[in-house]
mmCIF file of C-alpha atoms and ligand atoms in Angstrom:
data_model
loop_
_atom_site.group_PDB
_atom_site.id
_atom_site.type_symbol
_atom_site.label_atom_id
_atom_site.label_comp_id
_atom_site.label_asym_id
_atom_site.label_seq_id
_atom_site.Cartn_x
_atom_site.Cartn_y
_atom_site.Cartn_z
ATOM 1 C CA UNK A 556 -33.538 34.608 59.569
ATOM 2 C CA UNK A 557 -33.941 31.269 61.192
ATOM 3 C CA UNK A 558 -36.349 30.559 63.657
ATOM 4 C CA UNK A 559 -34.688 31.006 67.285
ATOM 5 C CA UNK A 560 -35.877 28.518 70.262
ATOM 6 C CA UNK A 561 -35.528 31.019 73.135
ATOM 7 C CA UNK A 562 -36.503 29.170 75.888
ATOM 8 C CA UNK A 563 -37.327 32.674 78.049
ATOM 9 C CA UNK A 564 -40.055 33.754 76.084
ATOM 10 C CA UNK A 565 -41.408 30.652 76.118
ATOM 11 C CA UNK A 566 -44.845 29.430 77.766
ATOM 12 C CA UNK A 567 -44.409 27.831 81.157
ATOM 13 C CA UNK A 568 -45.722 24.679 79.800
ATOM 14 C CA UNK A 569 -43.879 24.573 76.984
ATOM 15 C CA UNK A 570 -40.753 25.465 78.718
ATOM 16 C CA UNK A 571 -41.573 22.664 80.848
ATOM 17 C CA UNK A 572 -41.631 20.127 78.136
ATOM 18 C CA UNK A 573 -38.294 21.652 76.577
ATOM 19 C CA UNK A 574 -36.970 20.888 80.259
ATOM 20 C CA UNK A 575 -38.454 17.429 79.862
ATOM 21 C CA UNK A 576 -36.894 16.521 76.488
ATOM 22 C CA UNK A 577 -33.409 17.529 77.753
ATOM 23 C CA UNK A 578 -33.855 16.142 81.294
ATOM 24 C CA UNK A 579 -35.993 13.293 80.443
ATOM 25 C CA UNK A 580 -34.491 10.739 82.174
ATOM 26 C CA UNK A 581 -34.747 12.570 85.270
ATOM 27 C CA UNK A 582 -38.432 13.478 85.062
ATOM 28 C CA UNK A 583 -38.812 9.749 84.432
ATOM 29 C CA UNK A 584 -39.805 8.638 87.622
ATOM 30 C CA UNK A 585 -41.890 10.926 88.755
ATOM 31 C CA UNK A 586 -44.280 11.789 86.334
ATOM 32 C CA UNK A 587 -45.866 9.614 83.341
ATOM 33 C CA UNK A 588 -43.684 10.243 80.813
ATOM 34 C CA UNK A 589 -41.491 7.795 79.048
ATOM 35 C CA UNK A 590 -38.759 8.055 76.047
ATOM 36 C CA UNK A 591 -38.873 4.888 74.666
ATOM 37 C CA UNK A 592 -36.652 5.368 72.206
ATOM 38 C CA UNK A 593 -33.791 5.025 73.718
ATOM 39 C CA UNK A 594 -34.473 1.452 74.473
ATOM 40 C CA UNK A 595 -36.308 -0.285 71.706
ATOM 41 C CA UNK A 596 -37.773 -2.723 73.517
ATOM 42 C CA UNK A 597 -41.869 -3.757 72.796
ATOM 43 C CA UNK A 598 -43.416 -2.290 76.366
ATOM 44 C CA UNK A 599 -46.463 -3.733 77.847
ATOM 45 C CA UNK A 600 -48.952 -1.149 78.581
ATOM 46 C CA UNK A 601 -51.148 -1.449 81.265
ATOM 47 C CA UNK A 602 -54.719 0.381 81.197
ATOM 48 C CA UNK A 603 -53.941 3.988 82.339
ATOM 49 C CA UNK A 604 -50.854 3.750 81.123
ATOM 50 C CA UNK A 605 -49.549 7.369 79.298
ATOM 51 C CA UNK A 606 -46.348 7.687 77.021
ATOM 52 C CA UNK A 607 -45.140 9.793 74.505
ATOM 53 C CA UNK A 608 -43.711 8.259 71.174
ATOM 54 C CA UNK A 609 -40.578 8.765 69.431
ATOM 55 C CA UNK A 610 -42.209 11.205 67.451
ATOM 56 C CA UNK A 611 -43.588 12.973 70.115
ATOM 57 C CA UNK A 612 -47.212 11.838 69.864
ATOM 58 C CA UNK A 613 -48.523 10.737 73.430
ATOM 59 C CA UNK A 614 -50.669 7.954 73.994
ATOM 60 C CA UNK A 615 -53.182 6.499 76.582
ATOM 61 C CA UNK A 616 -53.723 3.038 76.558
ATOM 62 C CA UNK A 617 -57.349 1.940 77.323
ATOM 63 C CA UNK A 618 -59.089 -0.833 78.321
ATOM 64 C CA UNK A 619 -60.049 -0.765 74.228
ATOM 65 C CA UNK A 620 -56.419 -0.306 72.917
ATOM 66 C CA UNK A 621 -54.626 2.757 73.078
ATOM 67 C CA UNK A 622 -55.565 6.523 71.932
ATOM 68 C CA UNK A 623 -53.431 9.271 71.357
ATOM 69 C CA UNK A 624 -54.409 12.460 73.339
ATOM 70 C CA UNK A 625 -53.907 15.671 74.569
ATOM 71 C CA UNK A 626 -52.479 18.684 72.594
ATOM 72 C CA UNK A 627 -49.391 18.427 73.686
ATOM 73 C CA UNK A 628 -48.689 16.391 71.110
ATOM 74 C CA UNK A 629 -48.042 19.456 68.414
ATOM 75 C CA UNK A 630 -45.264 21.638 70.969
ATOM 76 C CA UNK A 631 -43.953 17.726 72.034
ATOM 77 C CA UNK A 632 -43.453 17.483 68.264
ATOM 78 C CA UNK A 633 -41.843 20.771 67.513
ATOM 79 C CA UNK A 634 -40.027 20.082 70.568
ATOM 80 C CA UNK A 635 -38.325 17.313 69.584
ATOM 81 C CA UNK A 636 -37.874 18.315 65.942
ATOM 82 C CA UNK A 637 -35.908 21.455 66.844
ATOM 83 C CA UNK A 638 -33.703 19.011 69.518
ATOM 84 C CA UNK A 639 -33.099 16.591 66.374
ATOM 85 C CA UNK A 640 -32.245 18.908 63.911
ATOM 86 C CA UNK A 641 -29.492 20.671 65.983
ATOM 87 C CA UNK A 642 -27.577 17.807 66.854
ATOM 88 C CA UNK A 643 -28.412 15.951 63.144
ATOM 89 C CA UNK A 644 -26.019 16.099 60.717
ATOM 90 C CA UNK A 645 -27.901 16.018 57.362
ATOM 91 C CA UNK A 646 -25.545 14.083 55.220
ATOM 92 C CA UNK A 647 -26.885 10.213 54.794
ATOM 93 C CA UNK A 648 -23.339 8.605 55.510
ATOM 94 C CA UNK A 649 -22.587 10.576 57.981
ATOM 95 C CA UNK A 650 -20.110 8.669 60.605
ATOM 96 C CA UNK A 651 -19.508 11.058 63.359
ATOM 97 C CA UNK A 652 -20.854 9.257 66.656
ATOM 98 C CA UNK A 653 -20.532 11.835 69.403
ATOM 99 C CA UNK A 654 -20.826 15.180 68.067
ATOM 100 C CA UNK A 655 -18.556 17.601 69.719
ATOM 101 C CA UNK A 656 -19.551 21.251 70.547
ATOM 102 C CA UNK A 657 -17.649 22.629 66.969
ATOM 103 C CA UNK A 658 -20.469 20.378 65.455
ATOM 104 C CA UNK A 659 -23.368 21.210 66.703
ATOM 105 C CA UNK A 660 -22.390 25.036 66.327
ATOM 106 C CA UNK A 661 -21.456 23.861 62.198
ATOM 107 C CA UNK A 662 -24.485 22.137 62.082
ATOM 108 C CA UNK A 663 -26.691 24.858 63.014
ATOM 109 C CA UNK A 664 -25.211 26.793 60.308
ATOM 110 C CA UNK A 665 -24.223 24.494 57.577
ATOM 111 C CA UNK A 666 -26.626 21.240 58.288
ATOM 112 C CA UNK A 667 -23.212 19.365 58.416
ATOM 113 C CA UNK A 668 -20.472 18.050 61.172
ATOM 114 C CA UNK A 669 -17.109 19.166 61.139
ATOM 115 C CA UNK A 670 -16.096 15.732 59.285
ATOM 116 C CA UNK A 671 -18.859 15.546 56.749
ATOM 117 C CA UNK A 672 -18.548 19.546 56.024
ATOM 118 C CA UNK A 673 -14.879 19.216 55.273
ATOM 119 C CA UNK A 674 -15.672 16.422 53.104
ATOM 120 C CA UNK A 675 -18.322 18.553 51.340
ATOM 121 C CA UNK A 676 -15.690 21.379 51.033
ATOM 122 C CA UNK A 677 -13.056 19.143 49.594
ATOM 123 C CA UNK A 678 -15.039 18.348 46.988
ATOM 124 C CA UNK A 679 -15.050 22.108 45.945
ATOM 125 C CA UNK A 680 -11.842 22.429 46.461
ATOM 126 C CA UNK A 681 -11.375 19.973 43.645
ATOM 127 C CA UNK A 682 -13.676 21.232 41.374
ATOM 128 C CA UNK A 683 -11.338 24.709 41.385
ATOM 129 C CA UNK A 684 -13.535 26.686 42.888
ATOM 130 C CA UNK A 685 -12.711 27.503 45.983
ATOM 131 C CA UNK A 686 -12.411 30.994 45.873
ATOM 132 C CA UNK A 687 -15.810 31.124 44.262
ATOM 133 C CA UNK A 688 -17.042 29.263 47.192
ATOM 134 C CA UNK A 689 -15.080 31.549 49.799
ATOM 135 C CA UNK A 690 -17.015 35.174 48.023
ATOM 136 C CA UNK A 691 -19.992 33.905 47.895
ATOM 137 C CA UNK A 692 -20.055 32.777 52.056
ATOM 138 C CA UNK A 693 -18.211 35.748 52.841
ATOM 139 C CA UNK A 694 -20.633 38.383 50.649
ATOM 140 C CA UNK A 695 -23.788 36.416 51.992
ATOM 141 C CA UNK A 696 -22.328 36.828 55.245
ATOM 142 C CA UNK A 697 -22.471 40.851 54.726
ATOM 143 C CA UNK A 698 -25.727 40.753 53.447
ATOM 144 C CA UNK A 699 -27.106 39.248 56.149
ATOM 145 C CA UNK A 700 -25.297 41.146 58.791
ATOM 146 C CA UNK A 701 -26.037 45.025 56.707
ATOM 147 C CA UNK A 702 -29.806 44.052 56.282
ATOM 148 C CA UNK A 703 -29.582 43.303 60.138
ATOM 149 C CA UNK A 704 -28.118 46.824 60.537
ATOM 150 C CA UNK A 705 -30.279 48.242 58.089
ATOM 151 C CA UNK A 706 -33.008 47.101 60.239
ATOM 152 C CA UNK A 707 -31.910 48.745 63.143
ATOM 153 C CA UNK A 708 -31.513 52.197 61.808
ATOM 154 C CA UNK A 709 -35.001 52.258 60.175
ATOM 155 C CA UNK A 710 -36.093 51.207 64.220
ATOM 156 C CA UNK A 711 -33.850 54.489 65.121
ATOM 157 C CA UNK A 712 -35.130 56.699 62.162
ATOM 158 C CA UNK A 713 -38.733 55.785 63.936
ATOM 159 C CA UNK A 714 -37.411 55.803 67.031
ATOM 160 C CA UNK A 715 -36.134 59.324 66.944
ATOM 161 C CA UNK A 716 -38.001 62.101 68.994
ATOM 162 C CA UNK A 717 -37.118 65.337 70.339
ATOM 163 C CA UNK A 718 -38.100 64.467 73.835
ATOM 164 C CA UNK A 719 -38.585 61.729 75.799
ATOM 165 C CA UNK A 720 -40.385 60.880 78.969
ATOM 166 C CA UNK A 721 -38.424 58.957 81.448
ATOM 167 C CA UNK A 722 -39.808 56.813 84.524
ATOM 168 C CA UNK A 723 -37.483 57.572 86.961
ATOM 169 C CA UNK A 724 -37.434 54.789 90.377
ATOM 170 C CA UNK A 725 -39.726 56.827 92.292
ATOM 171 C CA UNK A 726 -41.734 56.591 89.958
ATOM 172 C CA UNK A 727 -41.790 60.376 88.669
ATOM 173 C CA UNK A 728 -41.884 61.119 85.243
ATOM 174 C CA UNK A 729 -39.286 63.715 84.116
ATOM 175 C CA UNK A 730 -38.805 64.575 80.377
ATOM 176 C CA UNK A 731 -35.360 64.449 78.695
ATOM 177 C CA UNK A 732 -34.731 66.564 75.223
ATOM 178 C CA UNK A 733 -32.434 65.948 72.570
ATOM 179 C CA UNK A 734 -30.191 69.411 71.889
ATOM 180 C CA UNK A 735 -29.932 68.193 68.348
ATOM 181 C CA UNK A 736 -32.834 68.978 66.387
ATOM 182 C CA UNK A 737 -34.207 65.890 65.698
ATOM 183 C CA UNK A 738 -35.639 66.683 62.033
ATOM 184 C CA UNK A 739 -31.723 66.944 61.327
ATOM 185 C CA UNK A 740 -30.712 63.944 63.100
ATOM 186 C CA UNK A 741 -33.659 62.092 61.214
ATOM 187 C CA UNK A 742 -32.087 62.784 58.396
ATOM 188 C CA UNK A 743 -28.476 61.915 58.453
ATOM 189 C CA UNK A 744 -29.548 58.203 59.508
ATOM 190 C CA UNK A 745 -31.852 57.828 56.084
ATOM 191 C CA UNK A 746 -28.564 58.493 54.371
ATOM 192 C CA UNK A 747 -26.882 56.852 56.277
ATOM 193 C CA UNK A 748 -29.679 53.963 55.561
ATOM 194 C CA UNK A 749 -29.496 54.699 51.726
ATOM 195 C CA UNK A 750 -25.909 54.483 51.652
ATOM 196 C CA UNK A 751 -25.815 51.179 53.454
ATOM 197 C CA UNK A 752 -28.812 49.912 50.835
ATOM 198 C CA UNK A 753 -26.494 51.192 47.786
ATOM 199 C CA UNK A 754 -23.477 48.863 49.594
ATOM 200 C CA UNK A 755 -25.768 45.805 50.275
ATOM 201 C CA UNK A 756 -26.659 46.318 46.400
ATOM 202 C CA UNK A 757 -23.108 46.026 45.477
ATOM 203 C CA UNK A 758 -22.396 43.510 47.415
ATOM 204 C CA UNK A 759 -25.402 41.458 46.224
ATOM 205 C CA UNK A 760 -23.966 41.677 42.499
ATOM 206 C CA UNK A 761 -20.934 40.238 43.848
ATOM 207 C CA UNK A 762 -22.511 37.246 45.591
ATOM 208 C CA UNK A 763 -24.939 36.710 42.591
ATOM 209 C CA UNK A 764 -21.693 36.304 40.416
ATOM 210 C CA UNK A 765 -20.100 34.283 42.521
ATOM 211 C CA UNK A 766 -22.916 31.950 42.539
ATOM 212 C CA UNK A 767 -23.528 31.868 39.317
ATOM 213 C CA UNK A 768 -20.125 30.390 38.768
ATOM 214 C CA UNK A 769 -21.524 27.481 41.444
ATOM 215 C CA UNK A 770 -24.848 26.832 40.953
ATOM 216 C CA UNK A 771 -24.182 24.343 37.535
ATOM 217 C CA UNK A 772 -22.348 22.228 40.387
ATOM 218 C CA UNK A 773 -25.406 22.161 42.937
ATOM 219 C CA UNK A 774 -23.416 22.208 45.878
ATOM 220 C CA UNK A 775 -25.897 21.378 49.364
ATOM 221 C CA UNK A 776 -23.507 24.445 50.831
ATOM 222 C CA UNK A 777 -24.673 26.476 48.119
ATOM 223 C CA UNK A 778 -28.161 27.438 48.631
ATOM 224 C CA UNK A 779 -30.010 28.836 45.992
ATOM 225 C CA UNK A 780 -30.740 32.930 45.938
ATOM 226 C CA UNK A 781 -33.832 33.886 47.502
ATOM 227 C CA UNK A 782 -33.592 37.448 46.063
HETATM 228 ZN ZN1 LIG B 1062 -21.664 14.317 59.634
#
């Protein structure tokens, strides 16, 4: 699974910065950081002076020439790289000059905007193997989701007790059981989980096939296995 950026469990600070990046014009004024990038402009820096680089890394310029400083400059970093690569498309002649909402959602899950990823699929489309192309997204796609649900039974199957104690508002704790036994209901979800591991299985021998047929071609869209 990718990383998510989930700004509410974030650290204060670091939610701060996020709010800076996306805001930064804004915070501007009042506080001592500068984007620079957007204007390319040399700036003269006057001792005291404090700025953050296109790359995130801030700066203080002394009397002695400037230092970079503070630790900020690791979550500015991270910051900004997670910013760039959701609204980046990765392909190198890439034309698209305002990216739309369709793709920045297509680049967070295929790297490319709508134009260059239709380009990209045309070329499969081409090479005759489209269909190829079309199994192995859509069994990926249920491997991904049944591991997900795998996952979430095996919490259940731990999950599972014959009673449980409930804080009720007033702060009383009263104690709620199960009338199934729970030694029974323990069991029907492992088969249900080894029946769902016997389908993601299947499934996986499909995908593999289907990307065996593609991989000669080494298609960006067609990552390799990691199974
Ligand atoms: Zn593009």
């Amino acid at each position: 699974m990718a990383k998510e950026f989930n700004k509410k469990f974030m650290h204060p600070t670091r939610r701060k910065l996020v709010d800076m990046v996306i805001h930064g014009a804004e915070y501007e004024k009042e506080s001592f950081i500068s984007f620079s990038g957007a204007d390319k402009k040399k700036v003269k820096r006057e001792v005291g002076d404090k700025w953050i680089d296109d790359n995130g890394r801030s700066y203080e310029q002394l009397e002695a020439g400037k230092i970079e400083t503070s630790n900020l400059t690791d979550t500015m970093s991270e910051v900004r790289a997670y910013l760039d690569k959701l609204n980046t498309c990765k392909s190198d002649n890439c034309k698209t000059i305002k990216l739309e909402r369709v793709d920045k959602k297509l680049i967070s899950k295929t790297g490319y905007c709508l134009h260059c990823l239709t380009i990209k699929e045309a070329q499969i489309k081409v090479d005759g193997l489209w269909k190829e192309y079309e199994d192995y997204k859509i069994y990926s796609n249920m491997i991904a989701h049944g591991t997900d649900v795998i996952a979430q039974f095996q919490q259940a199957y731990r999950d599972a007790k014959q009673t449980y104690e409930v804080v009720q508002e007033d702060g009383k704790i009263e104690t709620w059981s199960m009338e199934r036994d729970v030694n029974e209901l323990k069991a029907e979800i492992m088969t249900d989980i080894i029946n769902f591991e016997k389908e993601i299985e299947e499934v996986t021998k499909l995908r593999n096939e289907a990307y065996d047929k593609l991989k000669d071609k080494n298609y960006d869209l067609v990552r390799p296995l990691k199974d």
